């Protein structure tokens, strides 16, 4: 009995800690939305921006709230549009509304809507009818649009996997060439951008690294590190250290940046 109580208390403490962290993330996301209400900061940019708004220590690539994530990515109008869409779908009194409601409520404190199949499932639950699905032109257009969306996502993933294949085999020239040719497919993928920067560094194209990242603000951790390496080679060690210290002052809760900076200072034998 004591073991069961201990296990339950540990799980309860872990769940409470997770809930608190998710609430903090949502509050930080609301702060971003307050400063970028119309169009948000763009899809996939949460990882870049949240360290500047962080009010507690956590590491996250997405917001643990589908609604907050939508507001951060696309602004309050996108959230309002989605709300109107769900409202009218709900009024149709068709489909599995209970299951749809569960998915929507769950997404308030989780990032389930980040997965395309979950979003498609929600639409299917809201719009499923007893009548044949393809009975009208309007209903036939919906699966066609979903198919195009899935095809676009698949093409982007295939391009990224090919980029990773080149990286794993040390074909850095192929990495940079593919990224520059397929920027329309890979440009919104932060991991692909990181691979591209590593390709530039491996080929010694340091000036191009600086030209690429200097126009982007804020930077991801990987971009900060590569920028520091490039600055060190071009402008000297003091300038590289200044780059890292300035970023640290702006990201007081980003522990992994502190750890990375300490590792670089040790590598460079900086006091």
XYZ file of C-alpha atoms in Angstrom:
271
model
C 0.000 0.000 0.000
C 2.866 2.365 0.864
C 4.447 1.700 -2.546
C 1.159 2.435 -4.325
C 0.748 5.679 -2.369
C 4.343 6.681 -3.165
C 3.881 5.905 -6.873
C 0.622 7.850 -6.971
C 2.178 10.835 -5.175
C 5.132 10.860 -7.590
C 2.845 10.709 -10.619
C 0.615 13.405 -9.151
C 3.623 15.673 -8.526
C 4.904 15.059 -12.067
C 1.477 15.793 -13.557
C 1.137 18.961 -11.490
C 4.583 20.123 -12.600
C 3.704 19.430 -16.244
C 0.442 21.354 -15.920
C 2.226 24.344 -14.365
C 4.788 24.380 -17.166
C 2.066 24.253 -19.822
C 0.216 27.136 -18.202
C 3.430 29.180 -18.148
C 3.951 28.425 -21.844
C 0.407 29.570 -22.620
C 0.950 32.821 -20.693
C 4.194 33.433 -22.587
C 2.375 32.696 -25.842
C -0.288 35.253 -24.937
C 2.449 37.830 -24.415
C 3.747 37.139 -27.911
C 0.210 37.392 -29.304
C -0.264 40.725 -27.538
C 2.762 42.160 -29.364
C 2.020 40.463 -32.718
C -1.794 40.292 -32.777
C -2.590 40.571 -36.482
C -0.405 37.998 -38.246
C 1.486 36.385 -35.390
C 5.172 35.549 -35.735
C 4.780 32.969 -38.497
C 4.471 29.205 -38.430
C 7.433 27.381 -36.912
C 8.900 30.472 -35.238
C 7.899 29.748 -31.625
C 11.300 28.171 -30.942
C 12.984 31.369 -32.131
C 10.858 33.811 -30.162
C 9.860 32.224 -26.866
C 13.259 32.646 -25.108
C 12.719 36.431 -25.246
C 9.333 36.109 -23.531
C 10.121 33.243 -21.166
C 8.950 33.823 -17.625
C 10.305 30.535 -16.200
C 12.787 27.861 -17.175
C 11.540 25.321 -19.730
C 12.543 23.996 -23.141
C 9.909 23.662 -25.828
C 9.744 23.477 -29.621
C 5.965 24.096 -29.654
C 3.358 25.560 -27.315
C 1.529 22.933 -25.257
C -1.759 24.387 -26.461
C -3.131 24.081 -29.967
C -5.189 27.284 -29.638
C -2.273 29.327 -28.284
C 0.014 27.894 -30.960
C -2.400 28.998 -33.664
C -2.498 32.515 -32.223
C 1.297 32.678 -32.031
C 1.712 31.399 -35.588
C -1.030 33.342 -37.375
C -2.527 35.921 -34.983
C -5.871 36.447 -33.302
C -7.810 36.576 -36.579
C -6.775 33.008 -37.342
C -8.019 31.903 -33.910
C -11.304 33.776 -34.460
C -11.717 32.237 -37.920
C -11.130 28.750 -36.548
C -13.647 29.451 -33.765
C -16.301 30.565 -36.268
C -15.556 27.514 -38.411
C -16.020 25.133 -35.470
C -19.139 27.016 -34.304
C -20.977 26.630 -37.612
C -19.817 23.037 -37.942
C -21.216 22.399 -34.455
C -24.559 23.957 -35.364
C -24.992 21.494 -38.228
C -25.720 18.850 -35.597
C -23.998 16.267 -37.716
C -20.986 14.100 -37.116
C -19.520 12.798 -33.884
C -19.696 15.987 -31.847
C -18.733 14.378 -28.550
C -15.495 13.009 -29.958
C -14.776 16.330 -31.680
C -15.377 18.202 -28.424
C -12.914 15.892 -26.642
C -10.211 16.616 -29.244
C -10.805 20.377 -29.033
C -10.741 20.429 -25.225
C -7.629 18.268 -25.137
C -5.871 20.624 -27.564
C -6.274 23.474 -25.074
C -3.440 21.973 -22.996
C -1.597 19.911 -25.580
C -0.148 20.220 -29.077
C -2.167 17.422 -30.671
C -3.364 19.737 -33.454
C 0.237 20.059 -34.612
C -0.177 16.635 -36.195
C -1.947 16.760 -39.554
C -3.783 13.412 -39.096
C -5.363 14.721 -35.869
C -6.551 17.869 -37.639
C -8.015 15.790 -40.459
C -9.699 13.532 -37.903
C -11.290 16.557 -36.237
C -12.657 17.781 -39.560
C -13.997 14.320 -40.332
C -15.723 14.173 -36.936
C -17.303 17.595 -37.407
C -18.470 17.105 -40.972
C -19.291 13.409 -41.172
C -22.947 12.858 -42.120
C -25.271 9.961 -42.625
C -25.684 11.018 -46.255
C -22.914 9.997 -48.671
C -19.879 12.217 -48.235
C -19.435 12.883 -51.944
C -23.045 13.764 -52.656
C -22.413 17.417 -53.560
C -19.724 19.394 -55.358
C -18.875 21.218 -52.126
C -18.360 17.997 -50.192
C -16.261 16.551 -53.027
C -13.943 19.561 -52.880
C -13.071 18.948 -49.214
C -11.233 15.617 -49.658
C -9.520 17.034 -52.756
C -8.199 19.989 -50.737
C -7.095 17.641 -47.953
C -5.292 15.509 -50.517
C -3.398 18.523 -51.861
C -2.427 19.542 -48.335
C -1.160 16.056 -47.523
C 0.754 15.896 -50.824
C 2.469 19.214 -50.059
C 3.477 18.022 -46.582
C 4.742 14.731 -48.027
C 6.875 16.503 -50.647
C 8.383 18.721 -47.957
C 9.237 15.722 -45.774
C 10.764 13.803 -48.689
C 12.944 16.819 -49.521
C 14.052 17.084 -45.884
C 14.894 13.376 -45.658
C 16.998 13.717 -48.794
C 18.808 16.673 -47.215
C 19.527 14.612 -44.085
C 20.795 11.743 -46.280
C 23.332 14.082 -47.902
C 24.377 15.346 -44.460
C 24.895 11.860 -43.051
C 27.161 10.998 -45.989
C 29.157 14.214 -45.706
C 27.980 15.537 -49.068
C 27.866 19.142 -47.903
C 27.953 20.616 -51.395
C 24.838 18.603 -52.231
C 23.207 19.851 -48.992
C 23.666 23.524 -49.814
C 22.755 23.052 -53.477
C 19.524 21.187 -52.673
C 18.461 23.686 -50.010
C 19.014 26.671 -52.275
C 17.148 24.984 -55.141
C 14.248 23.764 -52.975
C 13.964 26.707 -50.599
C 10.210 26.882 -51.293
C 9.860 23.389 -49.789
C 12.518 23.575 -47.064
C 12.618 27.257 -46.134
C 9.946 26.960 -43.439
C 11.627 23.942 -41.816
C 14.000 25.165 -39.052
C 15.795 21.803 -38.922
C 16.488 21.968 -42.672
C 17.823 25.495 -42.214
C 20.162 24.220 -39.507
C 21.470 21.485 -41.816
C 22.040 24.113 -44.506
C 24.091 26.283 -42.124
C 26.175 23.261 -41.128
C 26.780 22.669 -44.840
C 27.998 26.221 -45.284
C 30.301 25.891 -42.259
C 31.713 22.570 -43.477
C 32.598 24.197 -46.807
C 34.158 27.218 -45.114
C 31.591 29.654 -46.483
C 31.556 31.678 -43.264
C 30.565 34.981 -44.815
C 27.445 33.379 -46.244
C 26.523 32.094 -42.775
C 26.647 35.649 -41.459
C 24.692 36.971 -44.441
C 22.042 34.285 -43.841
C 21.551 34.644 -40.094
C 22.077 38.395 -39.740
C 18.782 39.034 -41.495
C 16.919 36.711 -39.145
C 15.962 37.850 -35.688
C 15.724 36.222 -33.252
C 17.983 33.228 -33.842
C 17.671 29.606 -32.827
C 20.338 28.126 -30.558
C 22.012 26.284 -33.427
C 22.143 29.472 -35.490
C 23.663 31.440 -32.592
C 26.447 28.885 -32.190
C 27.276 28.757 -35.901
C 27.186 32.541 -36.074
C 29.645 32.698 -33.164
C 31.979 30.253 -34.921
C 31.818 32.301 -38.128
C 32.396 35.600 -36.297
C 35.372 34.090 -34.457
C 37.042 33.114 -37.745
C 36.309 36.432 -39.478
C 36.330 39.104 -36.759
C 38.175 37.441 -33.903
C 37.517 35.736 -30.603
C 36.450 38.836 -28.679
C 33.680 39.572 -31.213
C 32.463 35.972 -31.041
C 32.325 36.077 -27.246
C 30.387 39.343 -27.425
C 27.824 37.697 -29.725
C 27.229 34.937 -27.178
C 27.127 37.244 -24.153
C 24.621 39.586 -25.801
C 22.334 36.664 -26.540
C 22.661 35.413 -22.959
C 21.549 38.768 -21.604
C 18.372 38.557 -23.702
C 17.602 34.898 -22.874
C 18.019 34.618 -19.125
C 16.001 31.385 -18.851
C 17.549 29.507 -21.792
C 19.737 27.100 -19.850
C 20.946 25.200 -22.930
C 22.405 28.444 -24.325
C 24.316 28.969 -21.044
C 25.626 25.400 -21.278
C 26.608 25.800 -24.923
C 28.342 29.115 -24.228
C 30.286 27.580 -21.346
C 31.361 24.713 -23.616
C 32.513 27.137 -26.323
C 34.424 29.291 -23.836
C 36.169 26.180 -22.563
C 36.933 25.059 -26.120
C 38.353 28.498 -26.964
C 40.131 28.709 -23.584
C 38.369 31.945 -22.739
C 38.353 33.133 -19.129
